[in-house]
Every structure is written in structure tokens, then in C-alpha cells.
Amino acid sequence: MMSHEIRTPLNAVLGLMDLLSSSGLENEQQQWLGQMEQSAHLLLTIINDILDLSRIESGSFELFNSNINFSDSITFG
């Protein structure tokens, strides 16, 4: 429940920044917006990590074994 209360507003902010980026901003404004987006993504990563840690501590975090094809996961170029 707490994860949605934290992530939903941040995802809304990220979405609005995405819309703003295509609204015809000047170069300097685009740079500011890029810094804001990068900071918001870093904050979202931290929030996700904290929520994962709390799931681990509560015993509700599960890992699943699955086979992966590395060639499908790697791009060259």
C-alpha cells in the first residue's frame, strides 16, 4: 500500500516532465528538465530499493529461478 502512495505521485511527475519535454522548450530549459528527470528517476530507484528491502525484512520477497538466453539480453553496437 505504501509503495503506491509513494510511487504513484512520482510517476505522475515523470509523466508530466515527459509531456513538458515535447512542448517546445528552449535549450537551457531542456537541460534543466533533463536534470529534473534524471533526479526523479534516481529517486524512484531509491524508493524501489527501500520497498524491496522492507519486503525482504518482512519475509514477503520471493526470488524465482528461470532460464534466460544471454544472446537475447545483450546488444552489440
mmCIF file of N, CA and C in Angstrom:
data_model
loop_
_atom_site.group_PDB
_atom_site.id
_atom_site.type_symbol
_atom_site.label_atom_id
_atom_site.label_comp_id
_atom_site.label_asym_id
_atom_site.label_seq_id
_atom_site.Cartn_x
_atom_site.Cartn_y
_atom_site.Cartn_z
ATOM 1 N N MET A 1 0.826 -1.192 0.000
ATOM 2 C CA MET A 1 0.000 0.000 0.000
ATOM 3 C C MET A 1 0.871 1.257 0.000
ATOM 4 N N MET A 2 1.872 1.263 0.872
ATOM 5 C CA MET A 2 2.746 2.430 0.940
ATOM 6 C C MET A 2 3.468 2.655 -0.377
ATOM 7 N N SER A 3 3.813 1.580 -1.087
ATOM 8 C CA SER A 3 4.543 1.729 -2.338
ATOM 9 C C SER A 3 3.738 2.535 -3.348
ATOM 10 N N HIS A 4 2.429 2.294 -3.423
ATOM 11 C CA HIS A 4 1.601 3.044 -4.364
ATOM 12 C C HIS A 4 1.487 4.505 -3.945
ATOM 13 N N GLU A 5 1.412 4.751 -2.658
ATOM 14 C CA GLU A 5 1.318 6.128 -2.176
ATOM 15 C C GLU A 5 2.575 6.919 -2.483
ATOM 16 N N ILE A 6 3.695 6.243 -2.548
ATOM 17 C CA ILE A 6 4.962 6.916 -2.839
ATOM 18 C C ILE A 6 5.220 6.977 -4.341
ATOM 19 N N ARG A 7 5.032 5.862 -5.020
ATOM 20 C CA ARG A 7 5.396 5.790 -6.439
ATOM 21 C C ARG A 7 4.414 6.495 -7.362
ATOM 22 N N THR A 8 3.126 6.425 -7.076
ATOM 23 C CA THR A 8 2.143 6.997 -7.994
ATOM 24 C C THR A 8 2.361 8.486 -8.234
ATOM 25 N N PRO A 9 2.537 9.304 -7.191
ATOM 26 C CA PRO A 9 2.793 10.726 -7.466
ATOM 27 C C PRO A 9 4.089 10.963 -8.229
ATOM 28 N N LEU A 10 5.112 10.176 -7.911
ATOM 29 C CA LEU A 10 6.384 10.343 -8.615
ATOM 30 C C LEU A 10 6.247 9.955 -10.083
ATOM 31 N N ASN A 11 5.510 8.893 -10.370
ATOM 32 C CA ASN A 11 5.272 8.520 -11.767
ATOM 33 C C ASN A 11 4.473 9.587 -12.496
ATOM 34 N N ALA A 12 3.546 10.240 -11.806
ATOM 35 C CA ALA A 12 2.794 11.342 -12.416
ATOM 36 C C ALA A 12 3.735 12.500 -12.755
ATOM 37 N N VAL A 13 4.647 12.800 -11.845
ATOM 38 C CA VAL A 13 5.626 13.868 -12.093
ATOM 39 C C VAL A 13 6.493 13.517 -13.300
ATOM 40 N N LEU A 14 6.954 12.265 -13.379
ATOM 41 C CA LEU A 14 7.765 11.836 -14.519
ATOM 42 C C LEU A 14 6.978 11.952 -15.822
ATOM 43 N N GLY A 15 5.710 11.572 -15.793
ATOM 44 C CA GLY A 15 4.876 11.686 -16.987
ATOM 45 C C GLY A 15 4.688 13.123 -17.423
ATOM 46 N N LEU A 16 4.465 14.009 -16.471
ATOM 47 C CA LEU A 16 4.301 15.425 -16.801
ATOM 48 C C LEU A 16 5.598 16.029 -17.327
ATOM 49 N N MET A 17 6.729 15.592 -16.787
ATOM 50 C CA MET A 17 8.014 16.079 -17.302
ATOM 51 C C MET A 17 8.221 15.601 -18.737
ATOM 52 N N ASP A 18 7.767 14.401 -19.038
ATOM 53 C CA ASP A 18 7.869 13.877 -20.399
ATOM 54 C C ASP A 18 7.033 14.724 -21.353
ATOM 55 N N LEU A 19 5.819 15.058 -20.933
ATOM 56 C CA LEU A 19 4.974 15.922 -21.758
ATOM 57 C C LEU A 19 5.614 17.296 -21.939
ATOM 58 N N LEU A 20 6.174 17.832 -20.874
ATOM 59 C CA LEU A 20 6.813 19.139 -20.923
ATOM 60 C C LEU A 20 7.998 19.146 -21.880
ATOM 61 N N SER A 21 8.720 18.036 -21.950
ATOM 62 C CA SER A 21 9.907 17.982 -22.804
ATOM 63 C C SER A 21 9.559 18.115 -24.285
ATOM 64 N N SER A 22 8.336 17.774 -24.645
ATOM 65 C CA SER A 22 7.938 17.883 -26.058
ATOM 66 C C SER A 22 7.108 19.134 -26.325
ATOM 67 N N SER A 23 7.177 20.102 -25.432
ATOM 68 C CA SER A 23 6.352 21.302 -25.581
ATOM 69 C C SER A 23 7.088 22.484 -26.205
ATOM 70 N N GLY A 24 8.272 22.255 -26.719
ATOM 71 C CA GLY A 24 8.997 23.326 -27.395
ATOM 72 C C GLY A 24 9.794 24.209 -26.458
ATOM 73 N N LEU A 25 10.498 23.616 -25.544
ATOM 74 C CA LEU A 25 11.316 24.383 -24.609
ATOM 75 C C LEU A 25 12.606 24.847 -25.270
ATOM 76 N N GLU A 26 13.175 25.887 -24.714
ATOM 77 C CA GLU A 26 14.479 26.351 -25.179
ATOM 78 C C GLU A 26 15.556 25.385 -24.679
ATOM 79 N N ASN A 27 16.758 25.490 -25.253
ATOM 80 C CA ASN A 27 17.842 24.561 -24.916
ATOM 81 C C ASN A 27 18.156 24.536 -23.426
ATOM 82 N N GLU A 28 18.270 25.695 -22.815
ATOM 83 C CA GLU A 28 18.593 25.750 -21.388
ATOM 84 C C GLU A 28 17.480 25.108 -20.556
ATOM 85 N N GLN A 29 16.239 25.339 -20.935
ATOM 86 C CA GLN A 29 15.113 24.732 -20.233
ATOM 87 C C GLN A 29 15.110 23.212 -20.411
ATOM 88 N N GLN A 30 15.473 22.745 -21.605
ATOM 89 C CA GLN A 30 15.580 21.306 -21.849
ATOM 90 C C GLN A 30 16.653 20.682 -20.944
ATOM 91 N N GLN A 31 17.759 21.396 -20.752
ATOM 92 C CA GLN A 31 18.823 20.894 -19.883
ATOM 93 C C GLN A 31 18.334 20.799 -18.442
ATOM 94 N N TRP A 32 17.624 21.829 -17.979
ATOM 95 C CA TRP A 32 17.082 21.800 -16.619
ATOM 96 C C TRP A 32 16.117 20.625 -16.458
ATOM 97 N N LEU A 33 15.268 20.453 -17.452
ATOM 98 C CA LEU A 33 14.294 19.372 -17.412
ATOM 99 C C LEU A 33 14.988 18.012 -17.417
ATOM 100 N N GLY A 34 16.058 17.884 -18.178
ATOM 101 C CA GLY A 34 16.822 16.647 -18.203
ATOM 102 C C GLY A 34 17.399 16.324 -16.833
ATOM 103 N N GLN A 35 17.900 17.341 -16.146
ATOM 104 C CA GLN A 35 18.427 17.142 -14.797
ATOM 105 C C GLN A 35 17.305 16.746 -13.836
ATOM 106 N N MET A 36 16.144 17.362 -13.991
ATOM 107 C CA MET A 36 14.993 17.014 -13.150
ATOM 108 C C MET A 36 14.567 15.568 -13.385
ATOM 109 N N GLU A 37 14.522 15.160 -14.655
ATOM 110 C CA GLU A 37 14.125 13.786 -14.977
ATOM 111 C C GLU A 37 15.118 12.782 -14.415
ATOM 112 N N GLN A 38 16.400 13.076 -14.552
ATOM 113 C CA GLN A 38 17.426 12.180 -14.030
ATOM 114 C C GLN A 38 17.287 12.055 -12.506
ATOM 115 N N SER A 39 17.076 13.159 -11.826
ATOM 116 C CA SER A 39 16.911 13.135 -10.377
ATOM 117 C C SER A 39 15.660 12.365 -9.975
ATOM 118 N N ALA A 40 14.581 12.546 -10.704
ATOM 119 C CA ALA A 40 13.337 11.838 -10.398
ATOM 120 C C ALA A 40 13.503 10.336 -10.604
ATOM 121 N N HIS A 41 14.210 9.936 -11.655
ATOM 122 C CA HIS A 41 14.452 8.505 -11.886
ATOM 123 C C HIS A 41 15.339 7.908 -10.790
ATOM 124 N N LEU A 42 16.337 8.674 -10.351
ATOM 125 C CA LEU A 42 17.185 8.202 -9.252
ATOM 126 C C LEU A 42 16.371 8.061 -7.965
ATOM 127 N N LEU A 43 15.490 9.020 -7.709
ATOM 128 C CA LEU A 43 14.627 8.947 -6.535
ATOM 129 C C LEU A 43 13.706 7.736 -6.610
ATOM 130 N N LEU A 44 13.162 7.455 -7.791
ATOM 131 C CA LEU A 44 12.309 6.285 -7.966
ATOM 132 C C LEU A 44 13.094 4.998 -7.717
ATOM 133 N N THR A 45 14.334 4.947 -8.153
ATOM 134 C CA THR A 45 15.186 3.783 -7.903
ATOM 135 C C THR A 45 15.418 3.596 -6.406
ATOM 136 N N ILE A 46 15.694 4.687 -5.707
ATOM 137 C CA ILE A 46 15.902 4.605 -4.260
ATOM 138 C C ILE A 46 14.627 4.123 -3.564
ATOM 139 N N ILE A 47 13.482 4.669 -3.956
ATOM 140 C CA ILE A 47 12.203 4.252 -3.371
ATOM 141 C C ILE A 47 11.970 2.765 -3.616
ATOM 142 N N ASN A 48 12.203 2.311 -4.837
ATOM 143 C CA ASN A 48 12.023 0.885 -5.141
ATOM 144 C C ASN A 48 12.960 0.015 -4.321
ATOM 145 N N ASP A 49 14.201 0.461 -4.145
ATOM 146 C CA ASP A 49 15.154 -0.305 -3.343
ATOM 147 C C ASP A 49 14.716 -0.382 -1.881
ATOM 148 N N ILE A 50 14.234 0.734 -1.339
ATOM 149 C CA ILE A 50 13.758 0.752 0.051
ATOM 150 C C ILE A 50 12.556 -0.177 0.203
ATOM 151 N N LEU A 51 11.647 -0.139 -0.749
ATOM 152 C CA LEU A 51 10.471 -1.008 -0.680
ATOM 153 C C LEU A 51 10.862 -2.481 -0.809
ATOM 154 N N ASP A 52 11.836 -2.782 -1.671
ATOM 155 C CA ASP A 52 12.330 -4.158 -1.783
ATOM 156 C C ASP A 52 12.965 -4.602 -0.474
ATOM 157 N N LEU A 53 13.757 -3.729 0.139
ATOM 158 C CA LEU A 53 14.394 -4.057 1.404
ATOM 159 C C LEU A 53 13.344 -4.333 2.481
ATOM 160 N N SER A 54 12.294 -3.550 2.508
ATOM 161 C CA SER A 54 11.267 -3.778 3.514
ATOM 162 C C SER A 54 10.521 -5.084 3.253
ATOM 163 N N ARG A 55 10.352 -5.458 1.973
ATOM 164 C CA ARG A 55 9.745 -6.766 1.663
ATOM 165 C C ARG A 55 10.666 -7.904 2.088
ATOM 166 N N ILE A 56 11.974 -7.732 1.890
ATOM 167 C CA ILE A 56 12.937 -8.750 2.318
ATOM 168 C C ILE A 56 12.870 -8.911 3.835
ATOM 169 N N GLU A 57 12.873 -7.788 4.544
ATOM 170 C CA GLU A 57 12.845 -7.839 6.007
ATOM 171 C C GLU A 57 11.557 -8.458 6.537
ATOM 172 N N SER A 58 10.451 -8.267 5.830
ATOM 173 C CA SER A 58 9.175 -8.822 6.292
ATOM 174 C C SER A 58 8.990 -10.278 5.870
ATOM 175 N N GLY A 59 9.899 -10.776 5.029
ATOM 176 C CA GLY A 59 9.812 -12.156 4.573
ATOM 177 C C GLY A 59 8.865 -12.365 3.409
ATOM 178 N N SER A 60 8.410 -11.290 2.779
ATOM 179 C CA SER A 60 7.460 -11.433 1.670
ATOM 180 C C SER A 60 8.114 -11.257 0.294
ATOM 181 N N PHE A 61 9.420 -11.192 0.252
ATOM 182 C CA PHE A 61 10.147 -11.046 -1.009
ATOM 183 C C PHE A 61 10.491 -12.432 -1.537
ATOM 184 N N GLU A 62 10.169 -12.707 -2.772
ATOM 185 C CA GLU A 62 10.451 -14.013 -3.354
ATOM 186 C C GLU A 62 11.301 -13.867 -4.601
ATOM 187 N N LEU A 63 12.234 -14.774 -4.744
ATOM 188 C CA LEU A 63 13.031 -14.863 -5.965
ATOM 189 C C LEU A 63 12.578 -16.085 -6.740
ATOM 190 N N PHE A 64 12.564 -15.963 -8.047
ATOM 191 C CA PHE A 64 12.156 -17.072 -8.891
ATOM 192 C C PHE A 64 13.299 -17.448 -9.808
ATOM 193 N N ASN A 65 13.566 -18.740 -9.883
ATOM 194 C CA ASN A 65 14.577 -19.245 -10.809
ATOM 195 C C ASN A 65 13.956 -19.373 -12.191
ATOM 196 N N SER A 66 14.685 -18.900 -13.178
ATOM 197 C CA SER A 66 14.229 -19.091 -14.557
ATOM 198 C C SER A 66 15.441 -19.097 -15.471
ATOM 199 N N ASN A 67 15.311 -19.777 -16.564
ATOM 200 C CA ASN A 67 16.375 -19.818 -17.549
ATOM 201 C C ASN A 67 16.282 -18.585 -18.426
ATOM 202 N N ILE A 68 17.433 -18.041 -18.761
ATOM 203 C CA ILE A 68 17.459 -16.897 -19.671
ATOM 204 C C ILE A 68 18.416 -17.196 -20.811
ATOM 205 N N ASN A 69 18.166 -16.552 -21.924
ATOM 206 C CA ASN A 69 19.037 -16.669 -23.082
ATOM 207 C C ASN A 69 19.863 -15.382 -23.138
ATOM 208 N N PHE A 70 21.157 -15.491 -22.840
ATOM 209 C CA PHE A 70 22.000 -14.311 -22.790
ATOM 210 C C PHE A 70 22.046 -13.567 -24.118
ATOM 211 N N SER A 71 22.001 -14.259 -25.218
ATOM 212 C CA SER A 71 22.065 -13.590 -26.517
ATOM 213 C C SER A 71 20.843 -12.701 -26.741
ATOM 214 N N ASP A 72 19.723 -13.026 -26.115
ATOM 215 C CA ASP A 72 18.531 -12.177 -26.198
ATOM 216 C C ASP A 72 18.662 -10.941 -25.314
ATOM 217 N N SER A 73 19.556 -11.001 -24.326
ATOM 218 C CA SER A 73 19.698 -9.929 -23.345
ATOM 219 C C SER A 73 20.815 -8.957 -23.684
ATOM 220 N N ILE A 74 21.668 -9.305 -24.632
ATOM 221 C CA ILE A 74 22.845 -8.496 -24.938
ATOM 222 C C ILE A 74 22.703 -7.882 -26.324
ATOM 223 N N THR A 75 23.043 -6.596 -26.400
ATOM 224 C CA THR A 75 23.060 -5.933 -27.710
ATOM 225 C C THR A 75 24.490 -5.463 -27.981
ATOM 226 N N PHE A 76 24.866 -5.534 -29.218
ATOM 227 C CA PHE A 76 26.190 -5.099 -29.650
ATOM 228 C C PHE A 76 26.040 -3.904 -30.569
ATOM 229 N N GLY A 77 26.979 -3.031 -30.481
ATOM 230 C CA GLY A 77 26.936 -1.937 -31.443
ATOM 231 C C GLY A 77 27.286 -0.691 -30.899
#
